Amino acid sequence: MNWPPERIVCLTEETTETLYRLGQQHRIVGISGYTVRPPEARRDKPRISAFTSADTAKILALQPDLVLAFSDMQADILADLARHGLNIHLFNQRDIAGILAMIRLLGAITGVPERGEALAREMAAGLAPVQSAQRPKVYFEEWDEPMISAIGWVSELIHIAGGEDVFADRAQGKAARERFVTPDEVIARAPDIVIASWCGKKFQPARFAARPGFDNLPAVRNKRLHEVKSPLILQPGPASLTDGLAALKRIISAGC
């Protein structure tokens, strides 16, 4: 294996964006088909995977030194690639500290630790919490069937943006099923704001509001149903800490 690795395949977008921000995009030889950040990556780099599936033949043809992936959802892909003798690294960051650690580690892996440290510090500098006497209650919905509440970094960003995640007690769950919620639980927690990001599927406010009993939610009564596109907030990397956080701040501050 070359070290630092000269040919890297990124199976998710956050490592691609981070490598670009570190000035190491020349090492990337393949990316996820869901990549939209930065736009030049989608234009310039071969797309070799979805999220839970990948084209093994295409990846092998690229002769990567290293394959980067995220979460247990990609474990089967990596098992197959490992059987073909490829070097792999599976990130599993679930909170802001984990995102910053991922940035630092990518800097170290690619031989530019000082750039990784500088980028992590830059990201952290933008995370000062909004000071507000009143914090609106926010229900963040990652998926609609089943209903899944905010993952760790999203819950933390809601707090930084001036809100209160109504399911913060579940945000540190390691598996998505630990964040499943029921309509009755949402009704009981009476969110003032609903923010949805349905993993690439367009949010439909009217369909959300039509769920039994949801007409009494403060967020529905006051028409505070919003969407943040998943590449901005569900990517556990620079996007969430910058544009994703900015979107949350706009939504939450509008009702304060």
PDB file of N, CA and C in Angstrom, residues 165-242:
ATOM      1  N   ASP A 165     -34.155  20.245  20.864  1.00  0.00           N
ATOM      2  CA  ASP A 165     -34.577  19.010  20.209  1.00  0.00           C
ATOM      3  C   ASP A 165     -35.489  18.233  21.161  1.00  0.00           C
ATOM      4  N   VAL A 166     -36.728  17.993  20.743  1.00  0.00           N
ATOM      5  CA  VAL A 166     -37.674  17.334  21.655  1.00  0.00           C
ATOM      6  C   VAL A 166     -37.331  15.863  21.889  1.00  0.00           C
ATOM      7  N   PHE A 167     -36.482  15.295  21.033  1.00  0.00           N
ATOM      8  CA  PHE A 167     -36.047  13.910  21.233  1.00  0.00           C
ATOM      9  C   PHE A 167     -34.535  13.831  21.443  1.00  0.00           C
ATOM     10  N   ALA A 168     -33.984  14.834  22.137  1.00  0.00           N
ATOM     11  CA  ALA A 168     -32.549  14.838  22.409  1.00  0.00           C
ATOM     12  C   ALA A 168     -32.133  13.607  23.203  1.00  0.00           C
ATOM     13  N   ASP A 169     -33.051  13.041  23.967  1.00  0.00           N
ATOM     14  CA  ASP A 169     -32.746  11.871  24.773  1.00  0.00           C
ATOM     15  C   ASP A 169     -32.475  10.629  23.936  1.00  0.00           C
ATOM     16  N   ARG A 170     -32.828  10.664  22.657  1.00  0.00           N
ATOM     17  CA  ARG A 170     -32.608   9.508  21.779  1.00  0.00           C
ATOM     18  C   ARG A 170     -31.499   9.742  20.755  1.00  0.00           C
ATOM     19  N   ALA A 171     -30.973  10.934  20.716  1.00  0.00           N
ATOM     20  CA  ALA A 171     -30.084  11.314  19.621  1.00  0.00           C
ATOM     21  C   ALA A 171     -28.778  10.539  19.596  1.00  0.00           C
ATOM     22  N   GLN A 172     -28.354  10.006  20.732  1.00  0.00           N
ATOM     23  CA  GLN A 172     -27.081   9.296  20.777  1.00  0.00           C
ATOM     24  C   GLN A 172     -27.220   7.810  20.451  1.00  0.00           C
ATOM     25  N   GLY A 173     -28.407   7.381  20.054  1.00  0.00           N
ATOM     26  CA  GLY A 173     -28.589   5.989  19.664  1.00  0.00           C
ATOM     27  C   GLY A 173     -27.650   5.594  18.544  1.00  0.00           C
ATOM     28  N   LYS A 174     -27.017   4.437  18.668  1.00  0.00           N
ATOM     29  CA  LYS A 174     -26.050   3.991  17.668  1.00  0.00           C
ATOM     30  C   LYS A 174     -26.719   3.469  16.404  1.00  0.00           C
ATOM     31  N   ALA A 175     -27.947   2.977  16.534  1.00  0.00           N
ATOM     32  CA  ALA A 175     -28.680   2.452  15.381  1.00  0.00           C
ATOM     33  C   ALA A 175     -29.924   3.298  15.147  1.00  0.00           C
ATOM     34  N   ALA A 176     -30.353   3.366  13.893  1.00  0.00           N
ATOM     35  CA  ALA A 176     -31.526   4.174  13.567  1.00  0.00           C
ATOM     36  C   ALA A 176     -32.750   3.743  14.353  1.00  0.00           C
ATOM     37  N   ARG A 177     -32.897   2.444  14.618  1.00  0.00           N
ATOM     38  CA  ARG A 177     -34.086   1.965  15.321  1.00  0.00           C
ATOM     39  C   ARG A 177     -34.185   2.549  16.728  1.00  0.00           C
ATOM     40  N   GLU A 178     -33.059   2.973  17.298  1.00  0.00           N
ATOM     41  CA  GLU A 178     -33.084   3.591  18.615  1.00  0.00           C
ATOM     42  C   GLU A 178     -33.669   4.996  18.568  1.00  0.00           C
ATOM     43  N   ARG A 179     -33.848   5.521  17.362  1.00  0.00           N
ATOM     44  CA  ARG A 179     -34.427   6.857  17.200  1.00  0.00           C
ATOM     45  C   ARG A 179     -35.826   6.808  16.576  1.00  0.00           C
ATOM     46  N   PHE A 180     -36.401   5.635  16.479  1.00  0.00           N
ATOM     47  CA  PHE A 180     -37.789   5.529  16.022  1.00  0.00           C
ATOM     48  C   PHE A 180     -38.695   6.226  17.035  1.00  0.00           C
ATOM     49  N   VAL A 181     -39.673   6.970  16.538  1.00  0.00           N
ATOM     50  CA  VAL A 181     -40.649   7.619  17.415  1.00  0.00           C
ATOM     51  C   VAL A 181     -42.050   7.325  16.886  1.00  0.00           C
ATOM     52  N   THR A 182     -43.041   7.509  17.739  1.00  0.00           N
ATOM     53  CA  THR A 182     -44.428   7.272  17.357  1.00  0.00           C
ATOM     54  C   THR A 182     -45.161   8.600  17.244  1.00  0.00           C
ATOM     55  N   PRO A 183     -46.268   8.626  16.495  1.00  0.00           N
ATOM     56  CA  PRO A 183     -47.073   9.854  16.425  1.00  0.00           C
ATOM     57  C   PRO A 183     -47.492  10.349  17.811  1.00  0.00           C
ATOM     58  N   ASP A 184     -47.875   9.435  18.684  1.00  0.00           N
ATOM     59  CA  ASP A 184     -48.312   9.844  20.019  1.00  0.00           C
ATOM     60  C   ASP A 184     -47.185  10.535  20.787  1.00  0.00           C
ATOM     61  N   GLU A 185     -45.942  10.059  20.594  1.00  0.00           N
ATOM     62  CA  GLU A 185     -44.816  10.687  21.275  1.00  0.00           C
ATOM     63  C   GLU A 185     -44.568  12.093  20.741  1.00  0.00           C
ATOM     64  N   VAL A 186     -44.694  12.260  19.434  1.00  0.00           N
ATOM     65  CA  VAL A 186     -44.522  13.597  18.850  1.00  0.00           C
ATOM     66  C   VAL A 186     -45.608  14.531  19.379  1.00  0.00           C
ATOM     67  N   ILE A 187     -46.850  14.052  19.400  1.00  0.00           N
ATOM     68  CA  ILE A 187     -47.956  14.870  19.903  1.00  0.00           C
ATOM     69  C   ILE A 187     -47.709  15.268  21.354  1.00  0.00           C
ATOM     70  N   ALA A 188     -47.242  14.330  22.162  1.00  0.00           N
ATOM     71  CA  ALA A 188     -47.020  14.602  23.579  1.00  0.00           C
ATOM     72  C   ALA A 188     -45.925  15.647  23.796  1.00  0.00           C
ATOM     73  N   ARG A 189     -44.949  15.706  22.892  1.00  0.00           N
ATOM     74  CA  ARG A 189     -43.834  16.647  23.079  1.00  0.00           C
ATOM     75  C   ARG A 189     -44.100  17.996  22.408  1.00  0.00           C
ATOM     76  N   ALA A 190     -45.197  18.118  21.685  1.00  0.00           N
ATOM     77  CA  ALA A 190     -45.727  19.398  21.183  1.00  0.00           C
ATOM     78  C   ALA A 190     -44.676  20.339  20.597  1.00  0.00           C
ATOM     79  N   PRO A 191     -44.011  19.931  19.528  1.00  0.00           N
ATOM     80  CA  PRO A 191     -42.983  20.804  18.960  1.00  0.00           C
ATOM     81  C   PRO A 191     -43.549  22.103  18.393  1.00  0.00           C
ATOM     82  N   ASP A 192     -42.782  23.182  18.580  1.00  0.00           N
ATOM     83  CA  ASP A 192     -43.135  24.477  17.994  1.00  0.00           C
ATOM     84  C   ASP A 192     -42.719  24.551  16.532  1.00  0.00           C
ATOM     85  N   ILE A 193     -41.699  23.784  16.184  1.00  0.00           N
ATOM     86  CA  ILE A 193     -41.143  23.783  14.827  1.00  0.00           C
ATOM     87  C   ILE A 193     -40.903  22.341  14.414  1.00  0.00           C
ATOM     88  N   VAL A 194     -41.226  22.034  13.171  1.00  0.00           N
ATOM     89  CA  VAL A 194     -40.868  20.747  12.581  1.00  0.00           C
ATOM     90  C   VAL A 194     -39.880  21.005  11.460  1.00  0.00           C
ATOM     91  N   ILE A 195     -38.774  20.298  11.485  1.00  0.00           N
ATOM     92  CA  ILE A 195     -37.778  20.354  10.408  1.00  0.00           C
ATOM     93  C   ILE A 195     -37.592  18.938   9.902  1.00  0.00           C
ATOM     94  N   ALA A 196     -37.784  18.750   8.614  1.00  0.00           N
ATOM     95  CA  ALA A 196     -37.663  17.415   8.030  1.00  0.00           C
ATOM     96  C   ALA A 196     -36.524  17.372   7.029  1.00  0.00           C
ATOM     97  N   SER A 197     -35.898  16.222   6.948  1.00  0.00           N
ATOM     98  CA  SER A 197     -34.876  15.951   5.944  1.00  0.00           C
ATOM     99  C   SER A 197     -34.958  14.465   5.662  1.00  0.00           C
ATOM    100  N   TRP A 198     -35.773  14.105   4.695  1.00  0.00           N
ATOM    101  CA  TRP A 198     -36.128  12.709   4.470  1.00  0.00           C
ATOM    102  C   TRP A 198     -35.108  11.972   3.599  1.00  0.00           C
ATOM    103  N   CYS A 199     -33.846  12.083   3.927  1.00  0.00           N
ATOM    104  CA  CYS A 199     -32.787  11.290   3.263  1.00  0.00           C
ATOM    105  C   CYS A 199     -32.900  11.310   1.737  1.00  0.00           C
ATOM    106  N   GLY A 200     -33.080  12.484   1.179  1.00  0.00           N
ATOM    107  CA  GLY A 200     -33.129  12.597  -0.269  1.00  0.00           C
ATOM    108  C   GLY A 200     -34.523  12.578  -0.870  1.00  0.00           C
ATOM    109  N   LYS A 201     -35.546  12.257  -0.073  1.00  0.00           N
ATOM    110  CA  LYS A 201     -36.933  12.288  -0.542  1.00  0.00           C
ATOM    111  C   LYS A 201     -37.547  13.619  -0.144  1.00  0.00           C
ATOM    112  N   LYS A 202     -38.273  14.261  -1.047  1.00  0.00           N
ATOM    113  CA  LYS A 202     -38.812  15.586  -0.781  1.00  0.00           C
ATOM    114  C   LYS A 202     -39.826  15.562   0.357  1.00  0.00           C
ATOM    115  N   PHE A 203     -39.671  16.486   1.296  1.00  0.00           N
ATOM    116  CA  PHE A 203     -40.609  16.635   2.399  1.00  0.00           C
ATOM    117  C   PHE A 203     -41.935  17.179   1.887  1.00  0.00           C
ATOM    118  N   GLN A 204     -43.023  16.608   2.385  1.00  0.00           N
ATOM    119  CA  GLN A 204     -44.368  17.036   1.991  1.00  0.00           C
ATOM    120  C   GLN A 204     -45.106  17.543   3.227  1.00  0.00           C
ATOM    121  N   PRO A 205     -45.089  18.862   3.466  1.00  0.00           N
ATOM    122  CA  PRO A 205     -45.708  19.410   4.667  1.00  0.00           C
ATOM    123  C   PRO A 205     -47.180  19.046   4.824  1.00  0.00           C
ATOM    124  N   ALA A 206     -47.942  19.053   3.721  1.00  0.00           N
ATOM    125  CA  ALA A 206     -49.370  18.738   3.819  1.00  0.00           C
ATOM    126  C   ALA A 206     -49.576  17.300   4.284  1.00  0.00           C
ATOM    127  N   ARG A 207     -48.748  16.396   3.795  1.00  0.00           N
ATOM    128  CA  ARG A 207     -48.866  15.001   4.216  1.00  0.00           C
ATOM    129  C   ARG A 207     -48.493  14.840   5.685  1.00  0.00           C
ATOM    130  N   PHE A 208     -47.485  15.582   6.115  1.00  0.00           N
ATOM    131  CA  PHE A 208     -47.097  15.546   7.530  1.00  0.00           C
ATOM    132  C   PHE A 208     -48.253  16.051   8.395  1.00  0.00           C
ATOM    133  N   ALA A 209     -48.815  17.191   8.023  1.00  0.00           N
ATOM    134  CA  ALA A 209     -49.867  17.806   8.832  1.00  0.00           C
ATOM    135  C   ALA A 209     -51.134  16.957   8.892  1.00  0.00           C
ATOM    136  N   ALA A 210     -51.324  16.088   7.878  1.00  0.00           N
ATOM    137  CA  ALA A 210     -52.533  15.266   7.821  1.00  0.00           C
ATOM    138  C   ALA A 210     -52.465  14.020   8.690  1.00  0.00           C
ATOM    139  N   ARG A 211     -51.336  13.760   9.316  1.00  0.00           N
ATOM    140  CA  ARG A 211     -51.249  12.601  10.199  1.00  0.00           C
ATOM    141  C   ARG A 211     -52.245  12.767  11.350  1.00  0.00           C
ATOM    142  N   PRO A 212     -52.898  11.700  11.760  1.00  0.00           N
ATOM    143  CA  PRO A 212     -53.909  11.793  12.820  1.00  0.00           C
ATOM    144  C   PRO A 212     -53.371  12.474  14.078  1.00  0.00           C
ATOM    145  N   GLY A 213     -54.076  13.500  14.509  1.00  0.00           N
ATOM    146  CA  GLY A 213     -53.717  14.218  15.722  1.00  0.00           C
ATOM    147  C   GLY A 213     -52.706  15.328  15.534  1.00  0.00           C
ATOM    148  N   PHE A 214     -52.063  15.392  14.370  1.00  0.00           N
ATOM    149  CA  PHE A 214     -51.016  16.385  14.176  1.00  0.00           C
ATOM    150  C   PHE A 214     -51.573  17.794  13.945  1.00  0.00           C
ATOM    151  N   ASP A 215     -52.870  17.906  13.665  1.00  0.00           N
ATOM    152  CA  ASP A 215     -53.452  19.230  13.470  1.00  0.00           C
ATOM    153  C   ASP A 215     -53.372  20.076  14.741  1.00  0.00           C
ATOM    154  N   ASN A 216     -53.183  19.416  15.894  1.00  0.00           N
ATOM    155  CA  ASN A 216     -53.072  20.140  17.157  1.00  0.00           C
ATOM    156  C   ASN A 216     -51.643  20.503  17.541  1.00  0.00           C
ATOM    157  N   LEU A 217     -50.676  20.069  16.754  1.00  0.00           N
ATOM    158  CA  LEU A 217     -49.293  20.434  17.057  1.00  0.00           C
ATOM    159  C   LEU A 217     -49.104  21.942  16.865  1.00  0.00           C
ATOM    160  N   PRO A 218     -48.430  22.614  17.800  1.00  0.00           N
ATOM    161  CA  PRO A 218     -48.151  24.044  17.593  1.00  0.00           C
ATOM    162  C   PRO A 218     -47.473  24.328  16.257  1.00  0.00           C
ATOM    163  N   ALA A 219     -46.556  23.454  15.848  1.00  0.00           N
ATOM    164  CA  ALA A 219     -45.854  23.663  14.574  1.00  0.00           C
ATOM    165  C   ALA A 219     -46.807  23.630  13.392  1.00  0.00           C
ATOM    166  N   VAL A 220     -47.818  22.762  13.441  1.00  0.00           N
ATOM    167  CA  VAL A 220     -48.793  22.663  12.350  1.00  0.00           C
ATOM    168  C   VAL A 220     -49.739  23.852  12.393  1.00  0.00           C
ATOM    169  N   ARG A 221     -50.245  24.170  13.586  1.00  0.00           N
ATOM    170  CA  ARG A 221     -51.179  25.295  13.714  1.00  0.00           C
ATOM    171  C   ARG A 221     -50.560  26.598  13.219  1.00  0.00           C
ATOM    172  N   ASN A 222     -49.259  26.767  13.493  1.00  0.00           N
ATOM    173  CA  ASN A 222     -48.576  28.014  13.132  1.00  0.00           C
ATOM    174  C   ASN A 222     -47.817  27.926  11.811  1.00  0.00           C
ATOM    175  N   LYS A 223     -48.049  26.824  11.088  1.00  0.00           N
ATOM    176  CA  LYS A 223     -47.423  26.627   9.769  1.00  0.00           C
ATOM    177  C   LYS A 223     -45.898  26.765   9.831  1.00  0.00           C
ATOM    178  N   ARG A 224     -45.309  26.092  10.804  1.00  0.00           N
ATOM    179  CA  ARG A 224     -43.863  26.101  10.950  1.00  0.00           C
ATOM    180  C   ARG A 224     -43.304  24.721  10.621  1.00  0.00           C
ATOM    181  N   LEU A 225     -43.544  24.316   9.386  1.00  0.00           N
ATOM    182  CA  LEU A 225     -43.069  23.034   8.862  1.00  0.00           C
ATOM    183  C   LEU A 225     -42.025  23.337   7.794  1.00  0.00           C
ATOM    184  N   HIS A 226     -40.811  22.881   8.009  1.00  0.00           N
ATOM    185  CA  HIS A 226     -39.700  23.278   7.154  1.00  0.00           C
ATOM    186  C   HIS A 226     -38.898  22.058   6.693  1.00  0.00           C
ATOM    187  N   GLU A 227     -38.129  22.276   5.643  1.00  0.00           N
ATOM    188  CA  GLU A 227     -37.240  21.236   5.124  1.00  0.00           C
ATOM    189  C   GLU A 227     -35.825  21.774   5.035  1.00  0.00           C
ATOM    190  N   VAL A 228     -34.860  20.951   5.417  1.00  0.00           N
ATOM    191  CA  VAL A 228     -33.448  21.203   5.117  1.00  0.00           C
ATOM    192  C   VAL A 228     -32.984  20.022   4.276  1.00  0.00           C
ATOM    193  N   LYS A 229     -32.446  20.308   3.110  1.00  0.00           N
ATOM    194  CA  LYS A 229     -32.031  19.245   2.202  1.00  0.00           C
ATOM    195  C   LYS A 229     -30.985  18.340   2.869  1.00  0.00           C
ATOM    196  N   SER A 230     -31.128  17.044   2.646  1.00  0.00           N
ATOM    197  CA  SER A 230     -30.272  16.087   3.346  1.00  0.00           C
ATOM    198  C   SER A 230     -28.779  16.271   3.073  1.00  0.00           C
ATOM    199  N   PRO A 231     -28.326  16.685   1.865  1.00  0.00           N
ATOM    200  CA  PRO A 231     -26.879  16.876   1.707  1.00  0.00           C
ATOM    201  C   PRO A 231     -26.306  17.952   2.625  1.00  0.00           C
ATOM    202  N   LEU A 232     -27.165  18.844   3.127  1.00  0.00           N
ATOM    203  CA  LEU A 232     -26.693  19.904   4.007  1.00  0.00           C
ATOM    204  C   LEU A 232     -26.614  19.478   5.463  1.00  0.00           C
ATOM    205  N   ILE A 233     -27.526  18.611   5.903  1.00  0.00           N
ATOM    206  CA  ILE A 233     -27.649  18.350   7.335  1.00  0.00           C
ATOM    207  C   ILE A 233     -27.380  16.897   7.720  1.00  0.00           C
ATOM    208  N   LEU A 234     -27.584  15.958   6.819  1.00  0.00           N
ATOM    209  CA  LEU A 234     -27.387  14.552   7.157  1.00  0.00           C
ATOM    210  C   LEU A 234     -26.028  14.023   6.709  1.00  0.00           C
ATOM    211  N   GLN A 235     -25.191  14.895   6.194  1.00  0.00           N
ATOM    212  CA  GLN A 235     -23.821  14.540   5.837  1.00  0.00           C
ATOM    213  C   GLN A 235     -22.949  14.836   7.055  1.00  0.00           C
ATOM    214  N   PRO A 236     -22.369  13.824   7.697  1.00  0.00           N
ATOM    215  CA  PRO A 236     -21.605  14.057   8.922  1.00  0.00           C
ATOM    216  C   PRO A 236     -20.208  14.595   8.634  1.00  0.00           C
ATOM    217  N   GLY A 237     -20.187  15.797   8.065  1.00  0.00           N
ATOM    218  CA  GLY A 237     -18.937  16.412   7.687  1.00  0.00           C
ATOM    219  C   GLY A 237     -19.083  17.921   7.628  1.00  0.00           C
ATOM    220  N   PRO A 238     -18.260  18.597   6.850  1.00  0.00           N
ATOM    221  CA  PRO A 238     -18.270  20.062   6.815  1.00  0.00           C
ATOM    222  C   PRO A 238     -19.621  20.676   6.468  1.00  0.00           C
ATOM    223  N   ALA A 239     -20.393  20.058   5.597  1.00  0.00           N
ATOM    224  CA  ALA A 239     -21.674  20.645   5.188  1.00  0.00           C
ATOM    225  C   ALA A 239     -22.583  20.900   6.376  1.00  0.00           C
ATOM    226  N   SER A 240     -22.715  19.915   7.263  1.00  0.00           N
ATOM    227  CA  SER A 240     -23.604  20.059   8.409  1.00  0.00           C
ATOM    228  C   SER A 240     -23.158  21.193   9.325  1.00  0.00           C
ATOM    229  N   LEU A 241     -21.850  21.328   9.502  1.00  0.00           N
ATOM    230  CA  LEU A 241     -21.327  22.319  10.442  1.00  0.00           C
ATOM    231  C   LEU A 241     -21.320  23.725   9.874  1.00  0.00           C
ATOM    232  N   THR A 242     -21.595  23.877   8.595  1.00  0.00           N
ATOM    233  CA  THR A 242     -21.574  25.196   7.954  1.00  0.00           C
ATOM    234  C   THR A 242     -22.959  25.523   7.398  1.00  0.00           C
TER     235      THR A 242
END
